[in-house]
XYZ file of C-alpha atoms in Angstrom:
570
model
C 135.209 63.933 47.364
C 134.338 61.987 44.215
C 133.837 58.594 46.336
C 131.599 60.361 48.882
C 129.697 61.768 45.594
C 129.231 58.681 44.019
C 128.495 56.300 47.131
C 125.390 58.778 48.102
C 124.278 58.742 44.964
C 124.451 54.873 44.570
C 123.194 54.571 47.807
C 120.094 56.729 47.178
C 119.546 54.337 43.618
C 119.421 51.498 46.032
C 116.870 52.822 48.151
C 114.306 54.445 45.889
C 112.154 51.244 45.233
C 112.292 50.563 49.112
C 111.058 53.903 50.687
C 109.681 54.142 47.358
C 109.467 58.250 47.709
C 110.301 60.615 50.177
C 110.324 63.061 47.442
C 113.344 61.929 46.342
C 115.031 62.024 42.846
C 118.242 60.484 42.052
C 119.001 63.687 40.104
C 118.518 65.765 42.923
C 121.810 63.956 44.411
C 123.645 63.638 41.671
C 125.377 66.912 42.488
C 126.845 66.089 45.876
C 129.594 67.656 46.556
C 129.782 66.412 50.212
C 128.243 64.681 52.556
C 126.505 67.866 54.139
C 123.995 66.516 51.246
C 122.461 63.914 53.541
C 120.913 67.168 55.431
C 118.502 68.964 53.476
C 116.814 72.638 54.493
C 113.392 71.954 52.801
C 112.553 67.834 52.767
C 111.344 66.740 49.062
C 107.691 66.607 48.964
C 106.280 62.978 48.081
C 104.629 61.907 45.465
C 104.012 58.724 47.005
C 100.143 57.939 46.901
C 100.581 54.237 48.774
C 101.624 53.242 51.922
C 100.378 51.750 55.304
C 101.625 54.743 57.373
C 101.661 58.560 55.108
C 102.161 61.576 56.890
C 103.299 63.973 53.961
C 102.788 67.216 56.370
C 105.553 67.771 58.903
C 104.791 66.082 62.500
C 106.529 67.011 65.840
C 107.224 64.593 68.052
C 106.606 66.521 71.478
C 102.920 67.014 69.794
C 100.051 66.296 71.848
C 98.045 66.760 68.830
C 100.198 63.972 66.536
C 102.612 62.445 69.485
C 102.351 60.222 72.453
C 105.149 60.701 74.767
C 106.038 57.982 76.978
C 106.672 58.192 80.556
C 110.379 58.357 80.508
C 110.577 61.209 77.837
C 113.049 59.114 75.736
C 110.516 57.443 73.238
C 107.690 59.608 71.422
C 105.090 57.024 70.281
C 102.820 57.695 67.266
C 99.281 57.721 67.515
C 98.068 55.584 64.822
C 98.906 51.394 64.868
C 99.506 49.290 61.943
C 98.733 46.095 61.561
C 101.238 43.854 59.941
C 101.648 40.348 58.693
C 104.002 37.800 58.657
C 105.756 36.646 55.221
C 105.726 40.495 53.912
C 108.435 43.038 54.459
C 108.144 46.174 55.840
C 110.150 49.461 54.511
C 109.611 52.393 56.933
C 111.287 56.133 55.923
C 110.899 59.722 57.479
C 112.891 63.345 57.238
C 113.376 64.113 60.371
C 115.068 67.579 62.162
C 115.919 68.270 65.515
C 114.504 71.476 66.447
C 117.147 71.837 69.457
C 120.862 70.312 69.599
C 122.657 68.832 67.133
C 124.510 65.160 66.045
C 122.081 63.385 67.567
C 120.877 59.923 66.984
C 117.448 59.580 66.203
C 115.577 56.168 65.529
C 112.812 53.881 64.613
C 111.786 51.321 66.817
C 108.609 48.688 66.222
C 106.528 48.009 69.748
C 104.601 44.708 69.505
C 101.604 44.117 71.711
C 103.738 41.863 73.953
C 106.242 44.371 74.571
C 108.827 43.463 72.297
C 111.108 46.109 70.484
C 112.390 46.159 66.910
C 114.851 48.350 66.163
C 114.157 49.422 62.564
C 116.825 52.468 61.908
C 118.780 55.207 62.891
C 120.555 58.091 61.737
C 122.375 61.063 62.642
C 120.102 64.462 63.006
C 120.639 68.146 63.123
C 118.888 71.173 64.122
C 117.543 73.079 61.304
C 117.854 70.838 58.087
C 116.370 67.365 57.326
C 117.897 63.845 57.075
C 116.074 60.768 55.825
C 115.502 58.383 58.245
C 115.641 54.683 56.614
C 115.089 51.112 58.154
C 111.991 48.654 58.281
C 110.979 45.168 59.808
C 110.726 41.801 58.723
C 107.984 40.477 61.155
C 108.110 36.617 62.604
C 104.269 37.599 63.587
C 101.325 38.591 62.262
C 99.922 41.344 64.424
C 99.393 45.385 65.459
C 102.660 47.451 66.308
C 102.996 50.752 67.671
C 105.834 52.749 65.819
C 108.005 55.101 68.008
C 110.656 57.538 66.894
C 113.648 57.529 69.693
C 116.694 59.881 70.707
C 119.696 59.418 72.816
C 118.627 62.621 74.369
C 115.786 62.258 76.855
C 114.904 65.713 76.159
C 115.246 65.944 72.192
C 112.186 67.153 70.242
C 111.867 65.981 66.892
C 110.145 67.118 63.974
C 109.563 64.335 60.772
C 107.944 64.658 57.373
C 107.050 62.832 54.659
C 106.561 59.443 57.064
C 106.166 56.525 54.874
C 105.737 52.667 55.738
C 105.152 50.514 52.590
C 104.499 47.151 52.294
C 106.026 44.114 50.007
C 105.589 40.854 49.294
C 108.860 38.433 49.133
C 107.992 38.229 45.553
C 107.906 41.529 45.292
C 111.012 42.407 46.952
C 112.746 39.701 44.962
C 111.692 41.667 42.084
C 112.993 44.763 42.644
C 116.323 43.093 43.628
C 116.729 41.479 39.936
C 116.489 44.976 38.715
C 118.422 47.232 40.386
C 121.172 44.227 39.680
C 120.398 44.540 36.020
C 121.397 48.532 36.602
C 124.327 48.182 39.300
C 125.916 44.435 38.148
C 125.783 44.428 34.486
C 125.817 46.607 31.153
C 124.766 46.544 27.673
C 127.960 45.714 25.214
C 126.856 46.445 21.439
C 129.102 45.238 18.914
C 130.030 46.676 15.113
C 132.118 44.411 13.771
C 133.517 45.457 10.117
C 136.060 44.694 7.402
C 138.749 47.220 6.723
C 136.764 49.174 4.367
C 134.245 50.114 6.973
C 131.748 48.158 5.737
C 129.637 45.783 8.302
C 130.560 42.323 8.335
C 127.042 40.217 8.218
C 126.785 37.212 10.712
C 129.994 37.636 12.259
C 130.022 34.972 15.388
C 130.741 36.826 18.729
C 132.145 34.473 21.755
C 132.150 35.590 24.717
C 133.881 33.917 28.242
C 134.409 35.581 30.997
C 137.679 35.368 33.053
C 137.243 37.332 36.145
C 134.191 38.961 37.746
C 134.407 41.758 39.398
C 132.135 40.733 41.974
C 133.094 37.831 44.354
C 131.778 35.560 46.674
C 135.057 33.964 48.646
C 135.096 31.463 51.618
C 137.307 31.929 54.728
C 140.265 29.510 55.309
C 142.307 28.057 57.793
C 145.930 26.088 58.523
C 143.745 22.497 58.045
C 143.356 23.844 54.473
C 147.556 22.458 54.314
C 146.447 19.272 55.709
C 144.104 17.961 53.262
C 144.255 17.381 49.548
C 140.107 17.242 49.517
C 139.939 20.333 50.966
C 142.171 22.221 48.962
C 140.452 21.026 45.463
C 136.856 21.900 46.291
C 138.423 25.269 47.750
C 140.261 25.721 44.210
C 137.202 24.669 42.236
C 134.649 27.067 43.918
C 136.514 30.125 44.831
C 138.006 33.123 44.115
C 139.047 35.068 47.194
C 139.965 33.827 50.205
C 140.646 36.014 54.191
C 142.413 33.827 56.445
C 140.521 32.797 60.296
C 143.701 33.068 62.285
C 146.901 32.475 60.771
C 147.600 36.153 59.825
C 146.776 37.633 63.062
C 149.792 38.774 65.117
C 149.250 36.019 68.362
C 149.696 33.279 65.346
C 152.813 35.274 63.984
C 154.643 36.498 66.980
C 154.127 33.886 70.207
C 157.043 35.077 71.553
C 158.689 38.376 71.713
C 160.818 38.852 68.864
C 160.426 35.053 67.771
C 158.371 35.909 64.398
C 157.119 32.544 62.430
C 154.825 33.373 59.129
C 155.272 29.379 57.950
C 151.605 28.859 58.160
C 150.674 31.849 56.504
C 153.268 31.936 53.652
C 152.053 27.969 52.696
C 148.713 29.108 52.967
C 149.106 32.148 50.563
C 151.449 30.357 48.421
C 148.345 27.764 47.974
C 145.853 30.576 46.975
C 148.387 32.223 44.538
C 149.135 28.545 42.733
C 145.560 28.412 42.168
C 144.526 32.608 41.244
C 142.370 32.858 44.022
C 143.280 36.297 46.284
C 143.552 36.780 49.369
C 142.235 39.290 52.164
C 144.315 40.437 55.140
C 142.925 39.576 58.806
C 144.128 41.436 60.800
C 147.444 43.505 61.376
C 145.875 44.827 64.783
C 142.769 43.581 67.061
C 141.754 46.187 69.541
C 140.024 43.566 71.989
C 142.825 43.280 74.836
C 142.241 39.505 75.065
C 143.314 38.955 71.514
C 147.114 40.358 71.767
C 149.676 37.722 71.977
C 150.217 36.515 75.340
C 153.788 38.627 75.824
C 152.133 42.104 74.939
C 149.153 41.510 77.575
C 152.166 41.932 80.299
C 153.774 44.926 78.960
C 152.716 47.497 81.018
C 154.780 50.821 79.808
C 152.990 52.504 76.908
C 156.009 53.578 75.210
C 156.982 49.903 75.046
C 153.368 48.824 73.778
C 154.068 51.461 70.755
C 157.282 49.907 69.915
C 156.032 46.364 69.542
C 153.078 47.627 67.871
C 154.989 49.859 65.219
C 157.234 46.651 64.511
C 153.864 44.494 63.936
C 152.661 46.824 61.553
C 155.874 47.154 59.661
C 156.306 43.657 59.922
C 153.628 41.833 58.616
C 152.251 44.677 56.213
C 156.028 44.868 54.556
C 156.092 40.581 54.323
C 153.068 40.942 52.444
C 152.883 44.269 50.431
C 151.165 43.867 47.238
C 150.291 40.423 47.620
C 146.975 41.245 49.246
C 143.440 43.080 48.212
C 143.048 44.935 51.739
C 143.511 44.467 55.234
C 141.965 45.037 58.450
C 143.936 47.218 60.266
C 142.374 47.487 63.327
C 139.654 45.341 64.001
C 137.102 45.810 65.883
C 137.760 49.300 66.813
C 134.287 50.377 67.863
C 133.774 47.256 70.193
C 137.468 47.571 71.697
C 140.150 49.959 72.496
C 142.771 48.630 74.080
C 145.323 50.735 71.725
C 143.336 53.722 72.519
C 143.619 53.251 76.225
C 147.210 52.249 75.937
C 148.523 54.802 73.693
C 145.949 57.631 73.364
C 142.581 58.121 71.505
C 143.951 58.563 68.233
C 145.976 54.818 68.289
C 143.663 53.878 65.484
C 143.830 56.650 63.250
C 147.955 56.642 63.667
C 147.925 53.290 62.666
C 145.782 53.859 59.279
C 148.268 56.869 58.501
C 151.011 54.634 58.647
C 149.261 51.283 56.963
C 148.680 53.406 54.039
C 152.289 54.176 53.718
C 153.777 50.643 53.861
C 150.720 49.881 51.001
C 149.232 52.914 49.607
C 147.505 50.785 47.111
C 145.737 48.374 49.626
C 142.435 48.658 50.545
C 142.360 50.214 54.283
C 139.052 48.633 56.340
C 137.271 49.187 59.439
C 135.862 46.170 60.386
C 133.402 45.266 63.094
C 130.652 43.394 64.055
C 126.603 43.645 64.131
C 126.450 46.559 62.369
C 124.135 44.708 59.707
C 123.035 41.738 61.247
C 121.550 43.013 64.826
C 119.789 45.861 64.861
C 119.652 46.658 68.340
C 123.711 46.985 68.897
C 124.537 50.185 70.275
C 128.509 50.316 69.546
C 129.003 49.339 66.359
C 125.227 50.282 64.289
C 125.630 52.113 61.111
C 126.229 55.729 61.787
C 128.672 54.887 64.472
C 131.067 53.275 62.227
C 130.638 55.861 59.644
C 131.296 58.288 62.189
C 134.918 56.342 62.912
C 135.926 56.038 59.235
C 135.384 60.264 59.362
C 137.606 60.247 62.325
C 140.256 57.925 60.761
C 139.513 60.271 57.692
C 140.067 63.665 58.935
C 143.593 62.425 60.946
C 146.361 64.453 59.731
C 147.977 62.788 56.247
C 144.926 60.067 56.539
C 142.403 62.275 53.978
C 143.400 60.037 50.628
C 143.715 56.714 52.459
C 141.995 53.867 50.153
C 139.138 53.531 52.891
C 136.827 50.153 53.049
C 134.156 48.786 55.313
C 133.747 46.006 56.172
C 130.679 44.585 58.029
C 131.224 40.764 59.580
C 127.827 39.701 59.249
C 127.463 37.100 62.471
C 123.932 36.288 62.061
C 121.363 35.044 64.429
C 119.883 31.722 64.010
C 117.202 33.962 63.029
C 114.882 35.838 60.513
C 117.087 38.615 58.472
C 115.313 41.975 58.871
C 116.286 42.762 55.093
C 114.635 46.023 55.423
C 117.118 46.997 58.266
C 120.277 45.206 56.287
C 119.577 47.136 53.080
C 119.442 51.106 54.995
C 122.700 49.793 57.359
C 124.266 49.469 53.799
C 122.822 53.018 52.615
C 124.371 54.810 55.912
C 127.484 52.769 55.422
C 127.834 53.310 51.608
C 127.338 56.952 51.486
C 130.823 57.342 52.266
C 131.944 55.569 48.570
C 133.802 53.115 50.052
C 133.382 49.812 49.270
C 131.456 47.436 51.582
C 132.791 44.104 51.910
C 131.014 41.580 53.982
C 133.662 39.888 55.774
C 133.091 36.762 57.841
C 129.407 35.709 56.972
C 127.991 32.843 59.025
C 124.800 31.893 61.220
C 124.501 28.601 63.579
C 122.606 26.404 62.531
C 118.987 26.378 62.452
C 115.974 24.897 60.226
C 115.853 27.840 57.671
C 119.843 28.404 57.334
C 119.827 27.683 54.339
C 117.128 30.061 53.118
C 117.938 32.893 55.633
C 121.421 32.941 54.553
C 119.941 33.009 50.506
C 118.449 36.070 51.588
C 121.385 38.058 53.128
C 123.617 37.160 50.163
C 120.907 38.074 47.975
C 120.188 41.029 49.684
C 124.222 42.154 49.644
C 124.273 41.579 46.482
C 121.795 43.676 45.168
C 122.951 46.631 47.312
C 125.567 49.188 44.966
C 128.183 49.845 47.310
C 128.765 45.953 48.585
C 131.657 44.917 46.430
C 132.329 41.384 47.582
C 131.258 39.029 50.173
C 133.195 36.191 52.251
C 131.313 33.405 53.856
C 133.018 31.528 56.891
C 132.367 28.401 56.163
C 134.013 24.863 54.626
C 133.404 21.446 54.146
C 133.436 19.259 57.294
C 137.015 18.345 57.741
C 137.631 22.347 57.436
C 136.362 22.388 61.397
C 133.545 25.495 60.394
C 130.919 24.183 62.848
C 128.398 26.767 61.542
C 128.027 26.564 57.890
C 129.024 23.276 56.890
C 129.136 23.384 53.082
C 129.958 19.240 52.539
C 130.266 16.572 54.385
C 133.198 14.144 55.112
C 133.464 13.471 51.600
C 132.891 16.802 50.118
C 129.219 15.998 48.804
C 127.565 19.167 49.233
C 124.975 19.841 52.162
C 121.661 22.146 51.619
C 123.981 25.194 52.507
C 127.015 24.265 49.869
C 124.308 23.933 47.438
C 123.050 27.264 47.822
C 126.730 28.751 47.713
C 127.263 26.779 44.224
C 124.071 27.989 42.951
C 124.675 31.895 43.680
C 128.447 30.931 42.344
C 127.373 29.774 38.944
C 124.141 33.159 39.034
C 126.752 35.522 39.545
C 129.352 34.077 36.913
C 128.403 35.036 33.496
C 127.640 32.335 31.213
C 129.745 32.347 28.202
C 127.748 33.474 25.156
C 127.800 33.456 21.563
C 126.119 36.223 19.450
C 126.029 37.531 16.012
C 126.185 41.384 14.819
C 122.725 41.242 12.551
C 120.252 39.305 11.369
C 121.077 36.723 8.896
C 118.681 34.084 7.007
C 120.020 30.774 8.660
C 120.113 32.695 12.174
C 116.740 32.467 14.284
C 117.272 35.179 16.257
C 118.911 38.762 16.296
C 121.566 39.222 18.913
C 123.920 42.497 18.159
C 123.779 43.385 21.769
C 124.095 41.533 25.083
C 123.764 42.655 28.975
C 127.215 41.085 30.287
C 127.954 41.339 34.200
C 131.032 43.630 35.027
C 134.039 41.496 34.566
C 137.237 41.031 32.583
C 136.165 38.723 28.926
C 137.631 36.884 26.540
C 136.458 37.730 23.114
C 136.772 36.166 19.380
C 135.110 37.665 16.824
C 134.921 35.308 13.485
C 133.771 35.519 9.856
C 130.552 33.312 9.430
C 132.002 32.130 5.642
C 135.352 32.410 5.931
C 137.388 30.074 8.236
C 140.708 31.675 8.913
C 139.580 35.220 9.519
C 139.128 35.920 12.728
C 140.533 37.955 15.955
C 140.495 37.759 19.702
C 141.078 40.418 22.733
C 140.413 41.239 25.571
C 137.212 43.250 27.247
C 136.704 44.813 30.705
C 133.293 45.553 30.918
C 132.714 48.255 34.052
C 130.099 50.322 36.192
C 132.057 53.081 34.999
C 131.390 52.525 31.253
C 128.158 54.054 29.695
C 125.612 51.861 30.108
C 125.395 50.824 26.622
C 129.146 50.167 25.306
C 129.504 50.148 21.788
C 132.761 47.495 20.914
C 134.013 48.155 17.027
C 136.065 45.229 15.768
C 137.790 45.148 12.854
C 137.935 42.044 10.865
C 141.338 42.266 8.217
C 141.651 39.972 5.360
């Protein structure tokens, strides 16, 4: 239960400057023992003395006194309005309790005065004990909304305290995102640096280069990636990881029955291995039933469907065991069952159980669709793929599976509702898994360039995303959404963007010295590094030949102020 322990807490770290206080301490999670956590008897009382919307005494939503209930019993409308303006963003939180039923879904949805709904958040609620309620809105208008709590249940009465919308500037917001990356994305290395008597070494020179970060932005690829010698250097120059569109998924590898052809993908790996960059697996299974080769789309007896599925799995997970950093195993498995009608509800989870023991040390992921990027989805929001991980989770032999999510991220030509993205990534991370955003892309549009800045930005500040992967390429890679250069690989508006947060996120290297010394302007003895492996020499500042180099791996999981001691031998 450590993961589940840790991701809450991380999760909660994230959202403090957001909802800003719901009563909440990050002590008072830092004793989880499971996720029963999220669900609290008594809600913590706020100390919170700003906010557009404050209700710090509990509410009940079938309240004539508090409470509006519309017509069809489904939506309980607040009686106060709140005016809000375009160009801020708008976190919203609650504890709320269901005072009948339990497991139900209970939301936050914006009304503006045109009728139009924005679905802000959701979570899971219980009778008897409180859960916080997180989400927001980014508003494309400046204008009055009505704010509405909603349940799946027509009849469900809700209670909520401690209601809370806050207002921020973009400036603002940006703000808090640079420092919760100074606490989640970097810590503080000291180093002592002495001779072998123990005695401090004055002025020694510190260089520092990093080799590998730990976090990485990666690009997709595809099989025109063999076919050009452009493409493949600015691929090799920018990136780091890599998931493949197509050429892994089992209608690419298997066109006919027992006629198995990896050529594209082995040349294609081979290519990222010759140049260090690693590679993602997409996908062993798709659960859509238009997406199965051809040949399996006619097999009609499920015993027969199991057998060509078991040999896919083996297959392609055995080819490529421990050449990969995860894999989707079945995608889309909230969107699509076709396993699960062919073979029985628990296709998916059976598949996971037997994944994990081709490659126990693989990462494992669900991966689906608009769970971040559109918050009115109704299969595949937040809490609904949380609630399948827990399924896959609780499957006989599946409880120490090495569990990831990952969240596609097919934007909208739109305005990002950061608000929304940042509390999908709380529901989603409280499981300690790490969050991977896996096929990133929006059409095109006047602001893609700055909307996408934003999501990246946004996932990037968040604790529990660990990496992100853009689908996108320069012009003769055929991605006809983000288009990072043209013909000849200069870069467009977007590719600039992508090299910008590429060099932000790579630490610079960095030379420092132990303590102050007379021809030295400034005293540098410690340094805030982003997590990452490092290449270190240490030097004497007189004498030439003494010197010594290693190696550093600077974590989340180290204290956050490392002390390094070097010795320097004569």
């Amino acid at each position: 239960m450590n993961s589940i322990k840790n991701g809450f807490f991380l999760c909660m770290l994230s959202l403090l400057w957001c909802l800003v206080d719901s009563g909440i301490s990050i002590d008072a999670f830092s004793h989880s023992h499971s996720l029963n956590t999220e669900c609290v008897m008594k809600p913590p009382q706020s100390s919170e003395t700003q906010g557009l919307l404050q209700f710090s005494r509990s509410v009940e939503a079938d309240s004539s006194e508090e409470w509006k209930i519309d017509g069809n019993g489904a939506i309980r409308e607040m009686a106060q309005r709140i005016q809000l303006h375009q160009g801020n963003i708008y976190c919203f939180s609650a504890w709320v309790k269901l005072r009948e039923g339990n497991d139900k879904k209970v939301g936050v949805v914006f009304r503006t005065e045109n009728g139009r709904l924005v679905h802000g958040g959701e979570v899971r609620a219980n009778q008897g004990c409180w859960t916080l309620l997180k989400g927001g809105i980014v508003p494309d208008f400046s204008g009055p909304v009505d704010i509405f709590f909603e349940s799946e249940n027509r009849e469900a009465k809700i209670s909520a305290n401690n209601v809370l919308l806050k207002q921020f500037s973009k400036d603002e917001w940006k703000l808090k995102q640079d420092q919760l990356i100074e606490k989640i994305r970097k810590n503080k290395v000291r180093f002592e640096v002495t001779y072998q008597n123990r005695t401090a070494v004055k002025g020694a020179v510190i260089s520092l280069k990093q080799t590998k970060s730990s976090f990485l932005l990666g690009c997709g690829m595809n099989f025109r990636i063999l076919q050009s010698q452009g493409y493949r250097k600015w691929f090799a120059s920018r990136f780091k990881i890599t998931s493949f569109t197509n050429e892994m998924k089992w209608y690419a590898t298997e066109k006919a029955r027992g006629q198995e052809n990896y050529t594209v993908a082995d040349a294609m790996l081979k290519f990222a291995e010759d140049n260090g960059i690693l590679v993602r697996g997409h996908t062993v299974l798709w659960d859509n039933p238009r997406m199965q080769p051809s040949w399996v789309k006619k097999i009609n007896d499920p015993e027969d469907v199991m057998n060509v599925t078991l040999n896919r799995i083996n297959s392609v997970m055995t080819r490529y065991k421990g050449k990969l950093t995860g894999w989707d195993v079945v995608n889309e498995n909230l969107h699509w069952d076709y396993f699960e009608k062919m073979l029985g509800e628990n296709a998916s989870s059976r598949f996971y159980n037997l994944a994990s023991k081709i490659d126990p040390d693989v990462r494992l992921f669900v991966n689906e669709y608009n769970t971040i990027e559109n918050s009115k989805e109704f299969t595949a929001t937040p809490i609904k793929v949380k609630k399948k991980m827990e399924e896959i989770l609780a499957y006989s032999g599946n409880k120490n599976i090495k569990g990831a999510i990952g969240v596609q991220g097919h934007f909208g030509p739109t305005q990002p509702n950061l608000a929304y993205i940042r509390s999908a990534l709380d529901t989603l991370g409280s499981l300690g898994f790490p969050i991977w955003l896996t096929e990133l892309d929006m059409p095109k549009c006047p602001n893609q360039a700055k909307y996408m800045e934003d999501i990246l930005r946004e996932a990037y500040s968040h604790p529990a995303v660990k990496g992100i992967i853009i689908f996108g390429g320069p012009e003769v890679s055929g991605f006809d959404k983000l288009t990072l250069a043209d013909k000849n690989f200069n870069n467009t508006e977007m590719g600039d963007v992508i090299d910008k947060l590429l060099k932000e996120w790579q630490q610079k290297s960095s030379e420092i010295r132990t303590i102050f010394t007379a021809d030295s302007d400034n005293e540098e003895e410690e340094i805030s590094l982003l997590h990452g492996h490092y290449n270190v020499n240490v030097s004497h500042p007189w004498i030439e030949n003494l010197s010594t180099s290693f190696s550093l791996e600077v974590t989340k999981e180290m204290d956050q102020q490392q002390v390094v001691r070097v010795g320097l031998n004569a």
